Amino acid sequence: MAIDFNPSRGATLGVEWELQLVDRHTRHLRQDAKEVLGAVPDLSEGQRPKAMHELMQSQVEIVTDVCHTVAEAVQDLKKSIGRLTEAVEPRGIALACTGTHAISDWRDAVYAPSQRYVELVEDLQWLAWRIQTFGVHVHVGVKERDKVIPIVNALAAYLPHFLALTSSSPYWGGQDTGLASSRAIVFGSLPTAGPPHLLADWAEFEEYMDTLLRAGTIRSIKEVWWDIRPHPDFGTIEVRMFDGIPTPREVGMVAALTQCLVQQFDQQLDRGYKLPHPAAWVVRDNKWRATRYGLDADVITDDHGSTAPMRDVLYELQRELEPVAERLGCADELAVVTEVLEQGSSSERQRAILADGGTLQDVVDATVIELAEDRFVTSNPNREIGQSAT
């Protein structure tokens, strides 16, 4: 089969952010997406809606228009959040985002009213029942089809970087899983999820998709939920590895990191360079290390098994990409990497709240504050004011 790729005009950006609907009183998820979306027809209707359903009624996904800079994308998201906030506040709902919700039980979830989701649940059964998870996806435009697969392969080496920076799901159903990202396990269990297959070129990608369709494994190439995948219709590479991200500033950070890496690899191809092609076992092993340990992981740095601390690797990566970020106008957003290294990823910040005498309800309060005020909360937000959740 031939898969047409709609080329982009450079490293354009699009961001998808899956938001939680949190009950302000109970701190549990509210299954009210249908009502919330109905209250914002200016966002949820039309040919290109900016707010829409995801699998569960506990979440609303907001998407940007095609943007040229990270600052433009973040501002687009903030505008949608402001509009949604107007709709949810009278309903006693707050917005938040982490890879999983700390205390809600997936068995209480209600599915969104979509035939596509009905078919998905019928096919996947228990695997789909428990996908009460939240993530962020970043699209970066690519000008030429034949660059896509080499860039996807090169980006696969950065799966642990993407996940460690955004790890935000240590809790599942009220229990500490011991992982930095339980979402990576829950979502990664889907048959067509996980690291991208490291293919040779676009022709091999077309052949592989054709094989999956003929075998009945998928009905559409949109059902290939790789951590990084080509998106032919949009003319982009889509990075889907990020856990749910609590703050706009961190969303800007990962958008900058993704745009810089894609742009750097694109330019290296123009100069005739051969891009890195990590071994599949290294990609899988490193993803697990970030899933388990987050920023505290020691990651494999070559095919011979050498390792280095993730924090050191990220520090060096940020410095390496600074010239690219300056040219793209996203240096400030990329610099948030340093803030996360200093103050901790969301999974670390959540655990710090319990270490400060808080409860998981306090953790939920902290994530609500982080999104609303675009700042990191690293201690129990209710301790000093004597309102610790019970």
XYZ file of C-alpha atoms in Angstrom, residues 105-330:
226
model
C -10.227 3.546 40.561
C -10.256 2.655 36.865
C -13.281 0.421 37.515
C -15.373 3.544 38.145
C -14.631 4.941 34.691
C -17.319 5.655 32.100
C -16.490 5.453 28.402
C -16.963 8.370 26.045
C -19.917 8.185 23.612
C -17.998 7.172 20.488
C -18.446 4.163 18.214
C -14.687 4.033 17.753
C -14.189 3.649 21.500
C -16.957 1.023 21.746
C -15.118 -1.053 19.133
C -11.794 -0.501 20.863
C -13.118 -1.727 24.202
C -14.781 -4.720 22.536
C -11.483 -5.696 20.904
C -9.102 -5.081 23.791
C -11.312 -5.916 26.782
C -9.390 -5.645 30.094
C -6.492 -3.846 28.426
C -8.876 -1.057 27.413
C -11.021 -1.102 30.561
C -8.164 0.189 32.695
C -6.763 2.881 30.374
C -7.675 5.696 32.725
C -4.384 7.355 31.868
C -3.382 10.807 30.674
C -0.590 11.978 28.397
C 0.771 14.708 26.187
C 1.559 14.266 22.504
C 3.819 16.614 20.541
C 3.800 16.814 16.733
C 6.707 18.354 14.835
C 6.491 18.979 11.101
C 8.889 17.375 8.640
C 9.438 18.752 5.146
C 10.314 15.519 3.334
C 8.793 12.052 3.584
C 12.096 10.219 3.262
C 13.448 11.926 6.374
C 10.675 10.643 8.625
C 11.820 7.075 9.360
C 15.491 8.001 9.983
C 14.349 10.720 12.419
C 11.911 8.365 14.182
C 14.733 5.847 14.622
C 17.062 8.511 16.015
C 14.397 9.823 18.391
C 13.887 6.319 19.803
C 17.136 6.783 21.724
C 15.433 9.607 23.647
C 12.419 7.675 24.950
C 13.909 7.499 28.460
C 14.710 11.227 28.401
C 11.127 12.090 27.446
C 9.661 9.805 30.101
C 12.041 10.641 32.942
C 11.416 14.379 32.601
C 7.643 13.919 32.627
C 7.177 10.877 34.873
C 4.038 11.687 36.839
C 2.228 8.447 37.638
C 3.736 6.803 40.705
C 0.271 6.044 42.125
C -2.390 3.696 40.781
C -5.718 3.307 42.526
C -4.414 4.777 45.775
C -1.264 2.641 45.907
C 2.367 3.610 45.365
C 3.479 1.345 42.522
C 7.193 1.842 43.167
C 7.446 3.133 39.588
C 8.037 6.641 38.320
C 5.489 5.984 35.559
C 2.756 3.390 35.965
C 1.111 4.886 32.872
C 3.987 3.605 30.739
C 3.084 0.074 31.843
C -0.697 0.419 31.560
C -0.726 2.047 28.136
C 2.324 0.129 26.923
C 0.439 -3.157 27.366
C -1.719 -2.450 24.295
C -0.855 -4.742 21.372
C 0.299 -1.971 19.040
C 1.835 0.321 21.667
C 5.433 0.556 22.819
C 8.680 1.676 21.196
C 8.587 2.233 17.436
C 9.732 -0.539 15.163
C 13.123 0.510 13.815
C 12.505 0.324 10.076
C 14.823 0.974 7.147
C 12.832 3.544 5.178
C 9.369 4.751 4.190
C 8.824 1.813 1.833
C 9.344 -0.614 4.712
C 6.936 1.426 6.843
C 4.299 1.152 4.105
C 4.887 -2.598 3.795
C 4.609 -3.121 7.551
C 1.373 -1.113 7.808
C -0.064 -3.069 4.869
C 0.812 -6.327 6.611
C -0.934 -5.250 9.832
C -4.045 -4.217 7.900
C -4.201 -7.461 5.887
C -3.741 -9.487 9.062
C -6.597 -7.623 10.735
C -4.329 -6.440 13.556
C -5.429 -2.853 12.908
C -8.277 -1.206 11.014
C -6.327 2.012 10.396
C -2.715 3.080 10.808
C -4.038 5.454 13.489
C -4.332 2.359 15.701
C -0.546 1.984 15.771
C 0.121 3.661 19.120
C 3.908 3.675 19.108
C 5.730 5.922 21.565
C 6.975 7.797 18.489
C 5.201 7.454 15.176
C 4.855 9.088 11.768
C 1.602 10.968 11.243
C 1.230 11.067 7.443
C -1.969 13.184 7.343
C -0.429 15.972 9.418
C 3.038 15.683 7.890
C 4.551 15.278 11.338
C 6.439 13.017 13.668
C 4.384 12.508 16.818
C 6.083 11.870 20.161
C 3.637 10.097 22.492
C 6.067 9.013 25.222
C 5.301 11.812 27.668
C 3.403 11.086 30.865
C 0.600 13.474 31.785
C 2.204 16.870 32.394
C 0.939 19.062 35.255
C 2.085 22.548 34.202
C 2.052 24.616 31.013
C 5.743 25.400 31.573
C 6.614 21.681 31.431
C 4.470 21.231 28.321
C 6.487 24.038 26.774
C 9.677 22.281 27.868
C 8.839 19.001 26.099
C 7.587 20.820 22.997
C 10.905 22.679 22.849
C 12.922 19.512 23.401
C 11.019 17.666 20.673
C 11.167 20.517 18.168
C 14.901 20.988 18.756
C 15.719 17.303 18.302
C 13.658 16.956 15.121
C 15.151 20.148 13.695
C 18.701 19.051 14.537
C 18.226 15.649 12.911
C 16.570 17.235 9.870
C 19.554 19.535 9.376
C 22.025 16.690 9.857
C 20.308 14.755 7.067
C 20.587 17.831 4.835
C 24.329 17.825 5.493
C 24.631 14.187 4.495
C 25.080 12.770 7.993
C 23.822 9.333 8.965
C 21.571 9.595 12.007
C 21.958 7.445 15.136
C 20.162 4.102 14.998
C 20.005 2.605 18.513
C 19.775 -1.126 19.037
C 16.236 -2.278 19.806
C 17.323 -3.912 23.080
C 18.822 -0.613 24.269
C 15.584 1.243 23.466
C 13.473 -1.284 25.407
C 15.854 -1.490 28.361
C 16.190 2.284 28.674
C 12.437 2.773 28.548
C 12.054 0.346 31.451
C 14.781 2.136 33.427
C 12.978 5.473 33.048
C 9.641 3.808 33.862
C 11.043 2.426 37.105
C 13.459 5.120 38.269
C 12.590 8.320 36.365
C 15.327 10.921 36.701
C 17.266 8.607 39.023
C 17.794 6.045 36.258
C 21.192 5.044 34.935
C 20.648 4.825 31.176
C 22.528 2.820 28.584
C 24.488 5.170 26.337
C 25.796 2.813 23.642
C 25.306 -0.666 22.180
C 28.090 -2.032 24.387
C 26.236 -1.451 27.661
C 27.927 1.711 28.950
C 25.718 3.692 31.342
C 25.427 7.222 32.736
C 23.108 8.969 35.222
C 19.991 10.299 33.523
C 20.350 13.690 35.214
C 23.843 14.130 33.764
C 22.688 12.985 30.335
C 19.796 15.473 30.354
C 22.010 18.308 31.517
C 24.389 17.668 28.618
C 21.513 17.295 26.139
C 20.081 20.661 27.117
C 23.470 22.322 26.612
C 23.891 20.594 23.245
C 20.511 21.803 22.000
C 20.804 25.426 23.191
C 22.042 26.752 19.798
C 19.141 25.010 18.029
C 16.703 26.398 20.598
C 18.032 29.914 20.077
C 17.383 29.660 16.358
C 13.877 28.281 16.926
C 13.053 30.867 19.596
C 12.431 28.318 22.369
